[in-house]
Coordinates of C-alpha atoms and ligand atoms in Angstrom, one line a residue:
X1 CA -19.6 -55.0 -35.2
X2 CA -19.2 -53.0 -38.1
X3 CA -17.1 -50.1 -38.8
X4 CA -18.8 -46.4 -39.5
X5 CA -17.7 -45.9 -43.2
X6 CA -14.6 -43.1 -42.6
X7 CA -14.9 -40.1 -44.6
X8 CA -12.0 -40.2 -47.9
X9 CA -11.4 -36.8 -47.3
X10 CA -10.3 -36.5 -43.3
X11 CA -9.8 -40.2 -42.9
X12 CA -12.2 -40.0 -40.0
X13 CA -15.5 -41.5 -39.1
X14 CA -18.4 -39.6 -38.6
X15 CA -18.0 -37.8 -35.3
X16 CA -14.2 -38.7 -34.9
X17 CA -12.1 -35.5 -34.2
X18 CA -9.0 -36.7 -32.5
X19 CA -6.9 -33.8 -31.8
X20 CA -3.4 -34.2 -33.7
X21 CA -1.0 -35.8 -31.6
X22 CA 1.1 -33.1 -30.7
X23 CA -1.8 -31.7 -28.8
X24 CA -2.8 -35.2 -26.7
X25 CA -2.5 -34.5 -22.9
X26 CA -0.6 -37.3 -21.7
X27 CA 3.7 -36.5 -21.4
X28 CA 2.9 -33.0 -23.1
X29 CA 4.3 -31.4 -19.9
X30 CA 3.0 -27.7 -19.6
X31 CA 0.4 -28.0 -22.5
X32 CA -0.9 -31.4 -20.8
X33 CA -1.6 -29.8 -17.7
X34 CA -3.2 -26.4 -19.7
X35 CA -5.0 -29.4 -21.5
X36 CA -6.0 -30.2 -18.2
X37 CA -6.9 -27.3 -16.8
X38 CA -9.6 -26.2 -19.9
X39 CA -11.4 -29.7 -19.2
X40 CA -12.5 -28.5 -15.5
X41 CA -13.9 -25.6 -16.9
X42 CA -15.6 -27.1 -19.7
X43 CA -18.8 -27.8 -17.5
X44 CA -18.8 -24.4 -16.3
X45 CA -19.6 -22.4 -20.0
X46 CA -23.4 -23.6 -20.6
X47 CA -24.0 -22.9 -24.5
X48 CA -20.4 -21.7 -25.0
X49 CA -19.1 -25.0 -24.3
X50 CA -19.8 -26.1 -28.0
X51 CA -16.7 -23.8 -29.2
X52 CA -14.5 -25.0 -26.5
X53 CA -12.4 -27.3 -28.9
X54 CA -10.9 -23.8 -30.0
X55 CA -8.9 -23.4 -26.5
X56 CA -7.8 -26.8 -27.3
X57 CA -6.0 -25.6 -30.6
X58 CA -3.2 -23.2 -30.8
X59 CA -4.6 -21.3 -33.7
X60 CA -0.7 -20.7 -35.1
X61 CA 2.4 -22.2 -34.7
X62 CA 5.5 -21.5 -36.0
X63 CA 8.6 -23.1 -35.5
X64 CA 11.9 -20.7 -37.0
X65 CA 15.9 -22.0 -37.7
X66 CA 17.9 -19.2 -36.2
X67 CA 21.6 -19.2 -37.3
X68 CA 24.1 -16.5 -36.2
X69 CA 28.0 -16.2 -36.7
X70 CA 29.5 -17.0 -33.3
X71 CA 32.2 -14.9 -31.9
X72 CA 35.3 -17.6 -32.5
X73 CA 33.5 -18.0 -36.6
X74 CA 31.5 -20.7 -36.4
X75 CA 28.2 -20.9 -37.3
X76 CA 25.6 -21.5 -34.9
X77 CA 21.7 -23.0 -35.0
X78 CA 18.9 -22.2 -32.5
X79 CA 15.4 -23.5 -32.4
X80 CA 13.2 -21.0 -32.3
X81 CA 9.2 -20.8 -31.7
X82 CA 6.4 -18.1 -31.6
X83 CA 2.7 -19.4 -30.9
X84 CA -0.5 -17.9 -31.5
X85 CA -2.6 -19.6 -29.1
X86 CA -6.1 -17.4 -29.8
X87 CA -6.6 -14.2 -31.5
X88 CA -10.4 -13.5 -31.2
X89 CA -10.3 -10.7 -28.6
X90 CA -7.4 -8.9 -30.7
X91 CA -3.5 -9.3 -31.9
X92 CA -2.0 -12.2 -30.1
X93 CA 0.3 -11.0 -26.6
X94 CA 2.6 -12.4 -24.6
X95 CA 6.5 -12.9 -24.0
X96 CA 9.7 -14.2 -25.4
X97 CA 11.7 -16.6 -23.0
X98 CA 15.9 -17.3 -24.0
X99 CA 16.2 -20.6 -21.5
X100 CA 18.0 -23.6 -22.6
X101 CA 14.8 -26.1 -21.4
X102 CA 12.2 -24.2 -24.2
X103 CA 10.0 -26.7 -25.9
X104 CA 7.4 -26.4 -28.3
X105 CA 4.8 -27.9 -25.8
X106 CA 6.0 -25.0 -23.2
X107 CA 5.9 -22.5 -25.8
X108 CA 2.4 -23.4 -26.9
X109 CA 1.1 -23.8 -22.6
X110 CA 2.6 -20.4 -22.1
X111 CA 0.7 -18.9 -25.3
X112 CA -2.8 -20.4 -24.6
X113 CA -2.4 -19.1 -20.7
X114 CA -1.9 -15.6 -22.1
X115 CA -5.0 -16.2 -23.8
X116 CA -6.6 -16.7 -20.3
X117 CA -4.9 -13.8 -18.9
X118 CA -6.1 -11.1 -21.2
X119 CA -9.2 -12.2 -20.8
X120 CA -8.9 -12.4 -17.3
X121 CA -8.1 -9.5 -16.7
X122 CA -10.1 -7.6 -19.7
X123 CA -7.4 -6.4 -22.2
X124 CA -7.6 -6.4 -25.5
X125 CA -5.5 -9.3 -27.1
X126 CA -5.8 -13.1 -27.5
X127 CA -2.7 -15.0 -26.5
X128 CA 0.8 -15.5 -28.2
X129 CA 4.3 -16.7 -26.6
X130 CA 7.4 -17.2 -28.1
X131 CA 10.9 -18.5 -26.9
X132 CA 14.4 -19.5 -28.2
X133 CA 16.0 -22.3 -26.9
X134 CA 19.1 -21.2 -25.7
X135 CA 21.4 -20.6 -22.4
X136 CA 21.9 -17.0 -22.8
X137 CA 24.1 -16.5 -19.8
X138 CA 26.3 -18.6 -22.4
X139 CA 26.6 -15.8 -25.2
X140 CA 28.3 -12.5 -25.7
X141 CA 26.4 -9.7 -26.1
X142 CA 26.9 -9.5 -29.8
X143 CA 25.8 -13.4 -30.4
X144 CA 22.7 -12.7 -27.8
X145 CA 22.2 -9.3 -30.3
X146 CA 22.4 -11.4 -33.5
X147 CA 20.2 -14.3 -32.6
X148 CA 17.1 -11.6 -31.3
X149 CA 18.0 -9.9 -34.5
X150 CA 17.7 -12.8 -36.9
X151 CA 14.7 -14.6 -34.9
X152 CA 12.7 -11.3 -34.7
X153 CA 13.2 -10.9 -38.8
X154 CA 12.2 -14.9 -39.0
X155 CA 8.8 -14.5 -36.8
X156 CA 8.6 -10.8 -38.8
X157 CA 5.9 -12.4 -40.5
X158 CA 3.4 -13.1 -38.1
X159 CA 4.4 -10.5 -35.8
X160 CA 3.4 -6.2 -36.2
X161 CA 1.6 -3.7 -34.0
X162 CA -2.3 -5.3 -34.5
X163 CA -0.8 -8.8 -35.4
X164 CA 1.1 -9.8 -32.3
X165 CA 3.1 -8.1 -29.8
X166 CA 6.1 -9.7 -27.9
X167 CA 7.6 -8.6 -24.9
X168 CA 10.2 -9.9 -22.1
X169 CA 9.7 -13.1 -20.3
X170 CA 12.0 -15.3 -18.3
X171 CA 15.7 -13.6 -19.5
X172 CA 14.9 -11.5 -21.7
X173 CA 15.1 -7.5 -21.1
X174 CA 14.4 -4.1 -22.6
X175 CA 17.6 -4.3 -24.2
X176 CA 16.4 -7.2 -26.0
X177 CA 13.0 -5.7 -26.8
X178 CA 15.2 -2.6 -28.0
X179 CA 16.5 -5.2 -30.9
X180 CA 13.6 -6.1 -31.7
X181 CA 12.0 -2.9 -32.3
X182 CA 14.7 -1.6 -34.0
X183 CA 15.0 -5.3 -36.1
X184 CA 10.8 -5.5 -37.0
X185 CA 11.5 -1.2 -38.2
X186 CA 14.1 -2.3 -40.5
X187 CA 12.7 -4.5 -42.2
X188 CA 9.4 -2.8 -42.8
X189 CA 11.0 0.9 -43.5
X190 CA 9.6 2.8 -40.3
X191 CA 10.0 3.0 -36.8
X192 CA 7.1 1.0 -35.2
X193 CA 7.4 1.3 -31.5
X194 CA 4.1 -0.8 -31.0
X195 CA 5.5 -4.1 -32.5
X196 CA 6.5 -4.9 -29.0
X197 CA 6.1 -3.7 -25.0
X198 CA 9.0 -3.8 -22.6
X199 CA 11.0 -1.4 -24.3
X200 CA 13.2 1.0 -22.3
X201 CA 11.5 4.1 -21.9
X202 CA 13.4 6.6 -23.8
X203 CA 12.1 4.1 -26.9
X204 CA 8.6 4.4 -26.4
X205 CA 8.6 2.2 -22.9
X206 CA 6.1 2.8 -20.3
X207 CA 6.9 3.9 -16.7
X208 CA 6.5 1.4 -14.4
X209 CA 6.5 -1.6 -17.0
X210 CA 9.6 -3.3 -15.2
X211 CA 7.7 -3.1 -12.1
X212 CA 4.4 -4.3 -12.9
X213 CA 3.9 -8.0 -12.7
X214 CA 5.5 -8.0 -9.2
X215 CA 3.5 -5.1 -8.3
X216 CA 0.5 -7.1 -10.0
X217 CA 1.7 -10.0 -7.3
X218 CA 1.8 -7.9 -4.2
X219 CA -1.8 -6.2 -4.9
X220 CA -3.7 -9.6 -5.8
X221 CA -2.0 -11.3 -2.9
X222 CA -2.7 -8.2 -0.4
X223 CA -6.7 -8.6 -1.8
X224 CA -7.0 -12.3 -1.1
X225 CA -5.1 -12.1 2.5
X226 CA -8.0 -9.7 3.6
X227 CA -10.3 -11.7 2.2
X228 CA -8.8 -15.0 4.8
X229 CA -8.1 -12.5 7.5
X230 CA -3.9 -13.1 7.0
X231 CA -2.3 -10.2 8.6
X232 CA 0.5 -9.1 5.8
X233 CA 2.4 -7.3 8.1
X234 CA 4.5 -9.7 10.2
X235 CA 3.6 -12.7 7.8
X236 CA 6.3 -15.2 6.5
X237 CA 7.0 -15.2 2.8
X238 CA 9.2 -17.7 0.8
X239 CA 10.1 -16.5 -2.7
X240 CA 11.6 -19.2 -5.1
X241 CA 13.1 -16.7 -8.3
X242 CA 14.5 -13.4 -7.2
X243 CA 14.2 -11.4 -10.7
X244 CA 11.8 -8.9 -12.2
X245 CA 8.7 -10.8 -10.6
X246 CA 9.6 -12.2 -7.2
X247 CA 12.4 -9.7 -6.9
X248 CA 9.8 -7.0 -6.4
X249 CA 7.5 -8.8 -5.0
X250 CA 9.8 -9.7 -2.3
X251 CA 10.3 -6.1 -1.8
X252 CA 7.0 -4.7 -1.8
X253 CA 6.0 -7.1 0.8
X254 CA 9.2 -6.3 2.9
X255 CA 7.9 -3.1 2.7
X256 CA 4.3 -3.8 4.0
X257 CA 6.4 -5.7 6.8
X258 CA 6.5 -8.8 6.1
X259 CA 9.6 -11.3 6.5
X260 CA 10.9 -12.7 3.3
X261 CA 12.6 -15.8 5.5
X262 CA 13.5 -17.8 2.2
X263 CA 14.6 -16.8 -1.5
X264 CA 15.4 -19.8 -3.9
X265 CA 17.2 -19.4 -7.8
X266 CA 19.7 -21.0 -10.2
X267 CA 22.1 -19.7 -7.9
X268 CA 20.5 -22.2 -4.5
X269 CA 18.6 -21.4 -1.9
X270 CA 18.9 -19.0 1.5
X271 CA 16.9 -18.5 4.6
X272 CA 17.0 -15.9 7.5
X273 CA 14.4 -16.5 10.6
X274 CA 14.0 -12.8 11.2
X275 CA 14.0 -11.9 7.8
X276 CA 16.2 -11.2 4.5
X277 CA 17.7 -7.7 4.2
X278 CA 15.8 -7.5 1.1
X279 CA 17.3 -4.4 -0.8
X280 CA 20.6 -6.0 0.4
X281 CA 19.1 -8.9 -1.3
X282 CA 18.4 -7.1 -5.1
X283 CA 21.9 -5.8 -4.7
X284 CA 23.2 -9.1 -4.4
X285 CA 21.4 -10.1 -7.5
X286 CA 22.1 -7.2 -9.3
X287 CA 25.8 -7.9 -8.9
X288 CA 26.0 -11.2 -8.9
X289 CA 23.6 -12.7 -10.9
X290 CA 21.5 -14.3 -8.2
X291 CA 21.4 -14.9 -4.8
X292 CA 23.9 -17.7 -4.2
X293 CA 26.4 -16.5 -1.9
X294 CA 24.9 -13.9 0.1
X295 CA 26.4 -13.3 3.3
X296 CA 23.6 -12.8 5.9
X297 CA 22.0 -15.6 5.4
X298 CA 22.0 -20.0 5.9
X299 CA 22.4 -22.1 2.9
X300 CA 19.7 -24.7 2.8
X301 CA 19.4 -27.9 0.5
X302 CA 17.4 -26.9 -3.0
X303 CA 14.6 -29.5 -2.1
X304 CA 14.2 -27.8 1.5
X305 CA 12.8 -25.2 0.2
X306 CA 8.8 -26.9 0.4
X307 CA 9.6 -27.3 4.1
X308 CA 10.1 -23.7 5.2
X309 CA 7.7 -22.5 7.7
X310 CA 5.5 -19.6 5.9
X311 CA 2.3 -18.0 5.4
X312 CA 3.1 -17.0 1.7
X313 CA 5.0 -18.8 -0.9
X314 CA 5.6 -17.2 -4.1
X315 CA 6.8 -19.3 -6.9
X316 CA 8.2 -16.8 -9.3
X317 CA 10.3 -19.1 -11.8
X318 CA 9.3 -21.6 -14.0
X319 CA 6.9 -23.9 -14.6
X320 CA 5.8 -27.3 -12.9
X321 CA 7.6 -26.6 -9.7
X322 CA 4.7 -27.3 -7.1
X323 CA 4.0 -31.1 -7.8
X324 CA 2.2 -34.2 -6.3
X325 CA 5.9 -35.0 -4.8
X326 CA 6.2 -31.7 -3.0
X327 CA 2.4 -30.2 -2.6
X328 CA 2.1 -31.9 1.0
X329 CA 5.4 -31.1 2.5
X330 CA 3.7 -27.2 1.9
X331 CA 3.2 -25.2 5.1
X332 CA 2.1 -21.9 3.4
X333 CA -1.7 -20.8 3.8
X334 CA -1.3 -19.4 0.4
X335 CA 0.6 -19.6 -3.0
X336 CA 0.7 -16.5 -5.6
X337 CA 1.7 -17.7 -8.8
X338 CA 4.4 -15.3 -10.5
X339 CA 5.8 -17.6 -12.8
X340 CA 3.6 -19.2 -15.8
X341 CA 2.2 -22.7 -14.9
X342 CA 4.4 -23.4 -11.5
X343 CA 1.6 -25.9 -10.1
X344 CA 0.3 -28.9 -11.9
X345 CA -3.3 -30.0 -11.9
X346 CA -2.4 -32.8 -9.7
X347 CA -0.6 -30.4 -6.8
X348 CA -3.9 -27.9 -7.4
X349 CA -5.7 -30.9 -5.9
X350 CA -3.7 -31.9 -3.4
X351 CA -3.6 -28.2 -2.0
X352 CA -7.5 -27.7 -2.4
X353 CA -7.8 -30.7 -0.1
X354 CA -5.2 -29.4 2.1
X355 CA -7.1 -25.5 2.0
X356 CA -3.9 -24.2 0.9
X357 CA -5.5 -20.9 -1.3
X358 CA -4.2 -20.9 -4.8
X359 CA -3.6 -17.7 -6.3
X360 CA -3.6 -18.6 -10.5
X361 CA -1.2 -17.4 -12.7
X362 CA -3.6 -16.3 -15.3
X363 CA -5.0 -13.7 -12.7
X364 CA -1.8 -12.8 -10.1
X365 CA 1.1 -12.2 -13.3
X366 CA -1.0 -10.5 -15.2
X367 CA 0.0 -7.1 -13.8
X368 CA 3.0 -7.6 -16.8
X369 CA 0.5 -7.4 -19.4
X370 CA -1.6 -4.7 -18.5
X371 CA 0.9 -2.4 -18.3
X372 CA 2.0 -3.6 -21.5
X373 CA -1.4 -2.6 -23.2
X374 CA -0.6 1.1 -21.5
X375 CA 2.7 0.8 -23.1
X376 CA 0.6 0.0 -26.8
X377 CA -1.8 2.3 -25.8
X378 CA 0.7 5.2 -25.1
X379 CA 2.9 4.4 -28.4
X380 CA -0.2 4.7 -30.8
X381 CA -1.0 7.6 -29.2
X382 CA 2.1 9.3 -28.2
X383 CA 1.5 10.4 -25.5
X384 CA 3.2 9.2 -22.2
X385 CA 1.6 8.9 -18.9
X386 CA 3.3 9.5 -15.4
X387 CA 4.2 6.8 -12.9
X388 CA 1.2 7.8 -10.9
X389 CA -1.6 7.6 -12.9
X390 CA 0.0 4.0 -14.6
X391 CA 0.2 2.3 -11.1
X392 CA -3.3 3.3 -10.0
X393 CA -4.6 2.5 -13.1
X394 CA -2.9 -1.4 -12.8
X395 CA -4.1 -1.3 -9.2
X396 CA -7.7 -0.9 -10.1
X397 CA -7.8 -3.1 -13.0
X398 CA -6.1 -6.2 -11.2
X399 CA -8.3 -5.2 -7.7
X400 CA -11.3 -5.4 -10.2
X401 CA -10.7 -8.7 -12.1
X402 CA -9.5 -9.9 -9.0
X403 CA -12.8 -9.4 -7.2
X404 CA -14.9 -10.5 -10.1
X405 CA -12.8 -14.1 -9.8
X406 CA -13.3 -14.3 -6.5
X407 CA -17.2 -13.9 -6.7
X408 CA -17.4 -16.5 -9.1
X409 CA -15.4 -19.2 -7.6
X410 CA -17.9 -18.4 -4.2
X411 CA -20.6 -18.6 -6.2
X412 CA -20.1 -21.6 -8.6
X413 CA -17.6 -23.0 -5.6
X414 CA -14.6 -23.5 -7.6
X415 CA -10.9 -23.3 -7.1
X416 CA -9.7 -19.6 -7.7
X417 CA -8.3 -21.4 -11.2
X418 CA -11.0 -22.5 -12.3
X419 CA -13.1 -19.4 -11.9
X420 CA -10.7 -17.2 -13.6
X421 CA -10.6 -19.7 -16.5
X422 CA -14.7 -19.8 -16.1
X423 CA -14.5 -15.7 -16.6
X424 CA -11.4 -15.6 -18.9
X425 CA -13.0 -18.1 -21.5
X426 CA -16.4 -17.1 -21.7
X427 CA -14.9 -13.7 -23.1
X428 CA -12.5 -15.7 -25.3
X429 CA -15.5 -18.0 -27.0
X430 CA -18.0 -15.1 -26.3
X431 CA -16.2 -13.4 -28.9
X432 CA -15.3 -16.0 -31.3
X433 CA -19.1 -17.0 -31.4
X434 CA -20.1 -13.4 -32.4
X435 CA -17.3 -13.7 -35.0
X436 CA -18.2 -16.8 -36.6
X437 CA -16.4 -19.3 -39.1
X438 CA -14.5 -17.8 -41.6
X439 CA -15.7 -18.9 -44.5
Ligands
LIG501 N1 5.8 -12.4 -20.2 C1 4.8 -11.7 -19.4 C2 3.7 -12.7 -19.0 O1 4.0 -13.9 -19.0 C3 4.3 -10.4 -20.0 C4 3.7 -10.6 -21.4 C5 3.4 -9.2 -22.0 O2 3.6 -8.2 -21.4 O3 3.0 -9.3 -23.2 O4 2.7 -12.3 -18.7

């Protein structure tokens, strides 16, 4: 058989377009299962479908040295990555994460599911991540204050107000976000409290940010447990990361009367059968860093955690948690994803068959990010809105978006996933048709 003559300029044959390797599914981790994740909805966009190798393609990537002097006068280097997945729908969003397991492949999962997000839920950004990798919890605060200083001036040049707005993600703060205001203003000569959301409020914050993706939890879950007839009140939750997600979460389901029974973290993992004193709980944290070592409660084993007897588990951590090892031993009738990417494509099989009810990510976090567009919104404008009118405003937008996901995934009889992704990326590659090639 003879070869198709390949092309001298690309190297390829006609109708050849392997991706470039670092985008190839297989071992990619997080951006393998994204990968994963835009093939089911491929057959789900009709004509839109032809631009779908663009979700496929982080449309920037840039990969930063950060060195800072270290307390004892040695000189320290951290990688460093921001990611703009997909800017169609507006300046790329999303978080920065300090953990010591960041990768490039994580980096670039967590930008493209910001993509989804936004869309998801109707703001207007594309999708953009960044992350240091780095134990923070190993710094002093001056070393953690230089290296956000000197990565925010090294990603300074993709980053601004309508170019791409970062914000906190796993450890990172307003504090931080208070560097990095303060670092982007230097360096272009005036105080631009838009370049990124997060920020405490006496800098141009919003009220209610800090609470918002776990409020964003607590009113997708309290939607879809009407919709299955689960009775909140007196229902069993399991939380696994007790910080700014599950950590309010956890408490605004307390306060609906549930029963958190089991909190995991770095720190291990507790149970109670009648319940955690949760505000005893956050004061533990608080103090202590996390919840190892709080006195009303058992210790169990780390991995007997998946065995707890609950209605609700809330992974509100990391990623690739709920996995083909662990998505059987699962008693919960329903799983709200706080953390980015906590169930692989496998596990979202396995729990279909089992009719566990899979609340996405890419619909049930993105509480964070809508009230960071009302933080945007307010700083252009300046003019700053009271907690009230910001929490019914998130309530109604997540209720909405939730609601439209819902109707689709009846309709076209889909996994909750899938239909957000089926709503989420017709806007993305609605908007990137009407756009058009550049040149
Ligand atoms: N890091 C959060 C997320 O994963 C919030 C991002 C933002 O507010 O831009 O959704």
């Amino acid at each position: 058989m003879s070869q198709a003559p390949s092309n001298p300029i690309t190297n390829l044959s006609a109708g050849e377009h392997p991706l470039p390797s670092y985008l190839q599914s297989d071992n990619l981790g997080p951006w393998g299962n994204y990968l994963q994740q835009v093939d089911r909805v491929i057959p789900h966009l009709g004509s839109l479908a032809r631009w779908a190798e663009t979700l496929k393609r982080p449309k920037r990537v840039l990969i930063v040295d950060v060195p800072i002097h270290m307390d004892d006068g040695t000189v320290a280097h951290f990688e460093g990555y921001r990611v703009q997945h997909n800017v169609s729908r507006g300046p790329g969003k999303g978080g920065v994460r300090f953990h010591q397991d960041v990768t490039l492949s994580e980096v670039m999962a967590l930008s493209a599911w910001m993509s989804v997000k936004n869309a998801a839920v109707n703001v207007p950004y594309g999708g953009a991540k960044g992350g240091i990798r780095v134990d923070p919890k190993k710094l002093s605060r001056g070393e953690l204050e230089r290296m956000t200083r000197r990565y925010t001036s090294e990603i300074g040049i993709i980053i601004g107000p309508n170019k791409d707005i970062p914000a906190p993600d796993v450890n990172t703060n307003e504090q931080i976000m208070a560097w990095m205001m303060d670092t982007y203003s230097m360096n272009t000569g005036s105080t631009a409290t838009g370049v990124v959301t997060g920020k405490p409020v006496d800098l141009g914050g919003s009220l209610g940010r800090r609470e918002a993706t776990g409020r964003g939890v607590y009113t997708v879950g309290a939607e879809a447990a009407r919709h299955i007839g689960l009775e909140i009140s007196g229902s069993r939750l399991a939380v696994q990361g007790f910080g700014n997600v599950g950590g309010v979460a956890g408490k605004l389901f307390a306060d609906a009367g549930a029963l958190v029974v089991a909190v995991q973290d770095h720190g291990g993992t507790i149970y109670r059968e009648a319940g955690l004193d949760v505000p005893a709980l956050l004061r533990h944290v608080a103090e202590h860093g996390s919840v190892g070592g709080f006195p009303q409660a058992e210790v169990l084993a780390n991995d007997s955690f998946w065995d707890v007897d609950c209605d609700i588990l809330i992974p509100a951590a990391l990623e690739q948690q709920i996995t083909a090892a662990n998505a059987h031993r699962i008693k919960a009738r329903m799983i709200i994803e706080g953390a980015n990417g906590p169930t692989t494509p496998a596990a979202d099989d396995i729990l279909r068959d089992r009719n566990v009810l899979v609340l996405p990510d890419v619909i049930a976090n993105a509480g964070g990010v809508t009230v960071s567009y009302f933080e945007w919104v307010q700083d252009f404008s300046s003019f700053f809105w009271d907690e009230e009118e910001i929490n019914a405003r998130l309530v109604k937008i997540m209720k909405d978006a939730f609601a439209g996901v819902w109707n689709v995934a009846q309709e076209q009889k889909v996994s909750l996933r899938t239909a957000t992704f089926i709503v989420a990326c017709k806007r993305i590659l609605h908007t990137r048709e009407l756009r058009g090639l550049y040149p």
